[in-house]
CSV table of C-alpha atoms in Angstrom, one decimal:
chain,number,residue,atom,x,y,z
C,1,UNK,CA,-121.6,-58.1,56.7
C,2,UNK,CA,-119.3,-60.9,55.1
C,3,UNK,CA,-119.7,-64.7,55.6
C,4,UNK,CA,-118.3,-67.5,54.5
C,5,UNK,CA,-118.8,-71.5,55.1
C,6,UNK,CA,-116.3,-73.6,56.3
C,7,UNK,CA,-115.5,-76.7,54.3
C,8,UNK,CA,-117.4,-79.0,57.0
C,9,UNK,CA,-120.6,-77.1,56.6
C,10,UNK,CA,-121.2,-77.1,60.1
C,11,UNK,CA,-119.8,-73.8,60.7
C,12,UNK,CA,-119.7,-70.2,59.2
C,13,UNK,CA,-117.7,-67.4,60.3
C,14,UNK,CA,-119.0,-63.7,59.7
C,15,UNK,CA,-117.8,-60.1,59.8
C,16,UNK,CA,-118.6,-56.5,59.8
C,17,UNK,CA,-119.1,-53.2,61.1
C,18,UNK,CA,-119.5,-54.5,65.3
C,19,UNK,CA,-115.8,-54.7,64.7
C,20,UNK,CA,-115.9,-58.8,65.5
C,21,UNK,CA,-115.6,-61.9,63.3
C,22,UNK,CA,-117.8,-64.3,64.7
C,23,UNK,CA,-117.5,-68.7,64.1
C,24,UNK,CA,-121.0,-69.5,64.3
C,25,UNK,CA,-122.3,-73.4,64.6
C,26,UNK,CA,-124.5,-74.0,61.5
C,27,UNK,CA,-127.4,-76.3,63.3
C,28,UNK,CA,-127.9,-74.7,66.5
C,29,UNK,CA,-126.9,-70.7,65.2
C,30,UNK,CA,-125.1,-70.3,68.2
C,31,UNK,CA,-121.3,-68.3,68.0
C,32,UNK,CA,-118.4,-70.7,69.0
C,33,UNK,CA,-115.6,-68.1,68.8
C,34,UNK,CA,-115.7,-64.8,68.3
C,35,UNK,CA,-112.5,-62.2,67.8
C,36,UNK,CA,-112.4,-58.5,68.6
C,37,UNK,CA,-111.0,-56.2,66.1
C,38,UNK,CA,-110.1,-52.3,66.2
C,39,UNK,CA,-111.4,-51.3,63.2
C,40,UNK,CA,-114.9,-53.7,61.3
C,41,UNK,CA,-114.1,-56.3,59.3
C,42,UNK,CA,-114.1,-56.4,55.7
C,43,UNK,CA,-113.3,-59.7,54.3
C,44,UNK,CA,-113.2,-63.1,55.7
C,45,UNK,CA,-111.7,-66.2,54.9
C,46,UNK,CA,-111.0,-70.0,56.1
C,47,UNK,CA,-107.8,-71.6,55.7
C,48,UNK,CA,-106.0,-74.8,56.1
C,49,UNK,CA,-109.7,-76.9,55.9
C,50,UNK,CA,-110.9,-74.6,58.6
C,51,UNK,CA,-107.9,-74.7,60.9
C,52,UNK,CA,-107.7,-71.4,60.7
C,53,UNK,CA,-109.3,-68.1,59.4
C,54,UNK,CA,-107.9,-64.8,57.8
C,55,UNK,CA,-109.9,-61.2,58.4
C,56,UNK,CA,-109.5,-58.1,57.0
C,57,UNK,CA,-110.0,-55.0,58.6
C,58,UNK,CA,-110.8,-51.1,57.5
C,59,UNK,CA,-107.4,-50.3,58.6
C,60,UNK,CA,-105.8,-52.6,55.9
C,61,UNK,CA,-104.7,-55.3,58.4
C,62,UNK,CA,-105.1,-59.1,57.6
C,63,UNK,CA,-104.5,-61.3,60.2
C,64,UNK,CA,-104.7,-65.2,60.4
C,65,UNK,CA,-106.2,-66.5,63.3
C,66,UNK,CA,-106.6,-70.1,64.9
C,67,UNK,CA,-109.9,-71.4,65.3
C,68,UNK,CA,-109.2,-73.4,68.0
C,69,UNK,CA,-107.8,-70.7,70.4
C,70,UNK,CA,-109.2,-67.7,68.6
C,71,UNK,CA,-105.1,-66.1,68.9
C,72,UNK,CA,-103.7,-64.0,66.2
C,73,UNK,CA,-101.3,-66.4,64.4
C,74,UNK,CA,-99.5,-63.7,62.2
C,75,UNK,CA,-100.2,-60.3,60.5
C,76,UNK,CA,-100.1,-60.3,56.9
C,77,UNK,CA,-97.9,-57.1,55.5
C,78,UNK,CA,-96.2,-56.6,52.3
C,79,UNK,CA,-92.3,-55.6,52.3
C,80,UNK,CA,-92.7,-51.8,51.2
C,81,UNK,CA,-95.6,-49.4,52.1
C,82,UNK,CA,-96.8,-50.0,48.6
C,83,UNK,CA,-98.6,-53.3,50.1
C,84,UNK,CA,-99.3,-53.1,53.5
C,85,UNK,CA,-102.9,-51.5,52.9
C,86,UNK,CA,-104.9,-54.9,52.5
C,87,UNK,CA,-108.1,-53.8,53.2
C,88,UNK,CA,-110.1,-54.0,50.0
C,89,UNK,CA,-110.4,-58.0,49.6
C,90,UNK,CA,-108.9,-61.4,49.9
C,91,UNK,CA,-109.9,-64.6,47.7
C,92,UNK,CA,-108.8,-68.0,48.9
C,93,UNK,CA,-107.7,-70.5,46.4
C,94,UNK,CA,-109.5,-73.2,45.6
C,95,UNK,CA,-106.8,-75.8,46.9
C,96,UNK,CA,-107.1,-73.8,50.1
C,97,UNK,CA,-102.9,-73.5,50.2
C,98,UNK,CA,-103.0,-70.0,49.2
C,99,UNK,CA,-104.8,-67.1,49.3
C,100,UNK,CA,-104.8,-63.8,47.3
C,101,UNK,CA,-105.3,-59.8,48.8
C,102,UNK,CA,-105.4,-56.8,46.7
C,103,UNK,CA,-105.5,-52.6,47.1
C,104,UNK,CA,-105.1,-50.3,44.5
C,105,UNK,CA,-103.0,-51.4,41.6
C,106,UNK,CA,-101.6,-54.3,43.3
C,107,UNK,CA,-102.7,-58.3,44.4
C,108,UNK,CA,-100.5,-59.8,46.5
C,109,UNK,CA,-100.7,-64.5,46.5
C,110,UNK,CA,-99.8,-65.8,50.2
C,111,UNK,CA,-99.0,-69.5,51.7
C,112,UNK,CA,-101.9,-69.8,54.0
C,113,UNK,CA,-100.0,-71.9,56.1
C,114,UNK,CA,-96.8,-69.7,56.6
C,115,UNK,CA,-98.8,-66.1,56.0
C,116,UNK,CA,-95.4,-65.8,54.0
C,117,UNK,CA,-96.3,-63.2,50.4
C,118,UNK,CA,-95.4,-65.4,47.8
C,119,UNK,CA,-95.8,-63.4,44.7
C,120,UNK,CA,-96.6,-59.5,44.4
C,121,UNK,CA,-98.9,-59.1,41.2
C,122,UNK,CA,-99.0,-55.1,39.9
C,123,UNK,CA,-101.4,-53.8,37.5
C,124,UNK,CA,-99.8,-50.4,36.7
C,125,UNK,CA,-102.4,-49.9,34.1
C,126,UNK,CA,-105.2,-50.1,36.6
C,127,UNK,CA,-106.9,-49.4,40.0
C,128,UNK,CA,-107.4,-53.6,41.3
C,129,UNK,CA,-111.6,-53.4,41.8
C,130,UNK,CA,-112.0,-57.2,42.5
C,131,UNK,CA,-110.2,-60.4,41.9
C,132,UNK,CA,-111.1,-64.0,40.9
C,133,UNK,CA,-109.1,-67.0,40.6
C,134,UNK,CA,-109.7,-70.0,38.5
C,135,UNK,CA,-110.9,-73.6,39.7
C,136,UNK,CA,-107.6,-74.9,38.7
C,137,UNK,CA,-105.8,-71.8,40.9
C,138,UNK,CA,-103.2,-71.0,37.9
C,139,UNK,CA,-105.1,-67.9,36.6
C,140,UNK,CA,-106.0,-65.1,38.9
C,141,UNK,CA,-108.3,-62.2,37.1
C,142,UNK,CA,-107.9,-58.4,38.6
C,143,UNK,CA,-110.8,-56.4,37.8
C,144,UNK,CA,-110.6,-52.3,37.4
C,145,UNK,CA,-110.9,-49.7,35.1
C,146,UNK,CA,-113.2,-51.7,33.1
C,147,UNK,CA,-111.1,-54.2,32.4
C,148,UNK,CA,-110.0,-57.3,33.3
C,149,UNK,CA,-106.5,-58.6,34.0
C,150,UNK,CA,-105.8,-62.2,33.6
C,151,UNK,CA,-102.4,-63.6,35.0
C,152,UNK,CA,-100.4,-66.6,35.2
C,153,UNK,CA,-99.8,-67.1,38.9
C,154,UNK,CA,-96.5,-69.2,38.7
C,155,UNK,CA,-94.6,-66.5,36.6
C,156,UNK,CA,-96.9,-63.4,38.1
C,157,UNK,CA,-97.3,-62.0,34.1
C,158,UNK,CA,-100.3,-60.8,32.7
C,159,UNK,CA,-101.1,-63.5,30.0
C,160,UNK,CA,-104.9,-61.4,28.7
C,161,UNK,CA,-106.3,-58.2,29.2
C,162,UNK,CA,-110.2,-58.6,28.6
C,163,UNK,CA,-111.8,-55.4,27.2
C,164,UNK,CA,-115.4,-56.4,26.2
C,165,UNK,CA,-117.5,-59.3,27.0
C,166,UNK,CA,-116.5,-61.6,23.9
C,167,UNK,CA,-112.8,-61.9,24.9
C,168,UNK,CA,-110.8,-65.0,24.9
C,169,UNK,CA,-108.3,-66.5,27.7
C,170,UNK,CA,-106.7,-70.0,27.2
C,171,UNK,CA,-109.2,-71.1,25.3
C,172,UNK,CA,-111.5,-70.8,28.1
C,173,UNK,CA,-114.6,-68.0,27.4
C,174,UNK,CA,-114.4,-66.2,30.6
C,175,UNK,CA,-117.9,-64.1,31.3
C,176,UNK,CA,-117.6,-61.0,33.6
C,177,UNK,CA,-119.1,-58.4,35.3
C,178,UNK,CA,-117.9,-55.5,37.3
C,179,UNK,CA,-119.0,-52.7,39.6
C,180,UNK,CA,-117.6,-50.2,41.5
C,181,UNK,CA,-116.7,-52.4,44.0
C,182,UNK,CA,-116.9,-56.1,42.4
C,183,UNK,CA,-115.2,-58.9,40.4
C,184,UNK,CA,-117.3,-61.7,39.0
C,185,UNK,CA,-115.3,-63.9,36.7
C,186,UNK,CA,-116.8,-67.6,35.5
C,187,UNK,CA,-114.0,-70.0,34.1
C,188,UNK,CA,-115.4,-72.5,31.8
């Protein structure tokens, strides 16, 4: 199951294997929406102050749905079948304007509001494990292959690659841990 809280704090939505993202209300734990998928839900996110959501399914589809109808607003899909499998995480930025997905070797940075891929970031050197982006939203860290990637994410270029623990980025010590499946990045 995934969850996340909405910037209100009086809902949550949730995913997972039932194949539904559910908007739950916070006091009463009752569901307010919920939305069918094919295929179980892998990652959720909430977009535009809660306007709107973004899920993530098995199948690699990410779609952006309205929280006040509970319709599909767009699909998110790259340009060339290099991205269109999306289905191993998303990260929303903390302005809440754009959010970041990522398979493989590559993360791709989208307008939230327009579902419109901004910037397509490839790590040919690694398999993308995880992902974390800074409190300032500039720098966006890809994790794999025991390392991690730090970018710039107005130009797209890799400005660090962190190899051990003690590494430095922008004069900011970044501290990280990863796992088969994770991506835990602190900024400060």
């Amino acid at each position: 199951v995934v969850a996340m809280v909405f910037p209100d704090g009086d809902r949550v939505i949730s995913g997972g294997f039932d194949q539904r993202a559910i908007i739950w209300h916070t006091a009463s734990c009752k569901p307010l929406l919920e939305i069918y998928h094919v295929h179980w839900v892998t990652e959720v996110s909430v977009l535009e102050g809660g306007a709107a959501v973004a899920t993530i399914t098995a199948s690699g589809k990410a779609t952006i749905w309205s929280t006040a109808t509970g319709e599909a607003l767009r699909s998110l899909r790259g340009e060339s079948a290099r991205f269109t499998d999306l289905s191993h995480g998303l990260m929303l930025f903390p302005q809440g304007n754009l959010f970041a997905t990522f398979d493989a070797g590559v993360a791709v940075i989208w307008n939230a509001s327009s579902g419109v891929a901004l910037r397509k970031i490839a790590d040919d050197e690694n398999y993308i494990q995880g992902i974390a982006v800074s409190p300032g939203g500039d720098v966006l860290a890809t994790c794999g292959g025991g390392e991690v990637a730090v970018w710039d994410v107005a130009s797209g270029t890799r400005v660090h690659t962190l190899r051990d623990h003690a590494a430095s980025s922008g004069g900011k010590r970044p501290r990280m841990r990863g796992g088969s499946n994770s991506c835990f990045v602190v900024f400060g």
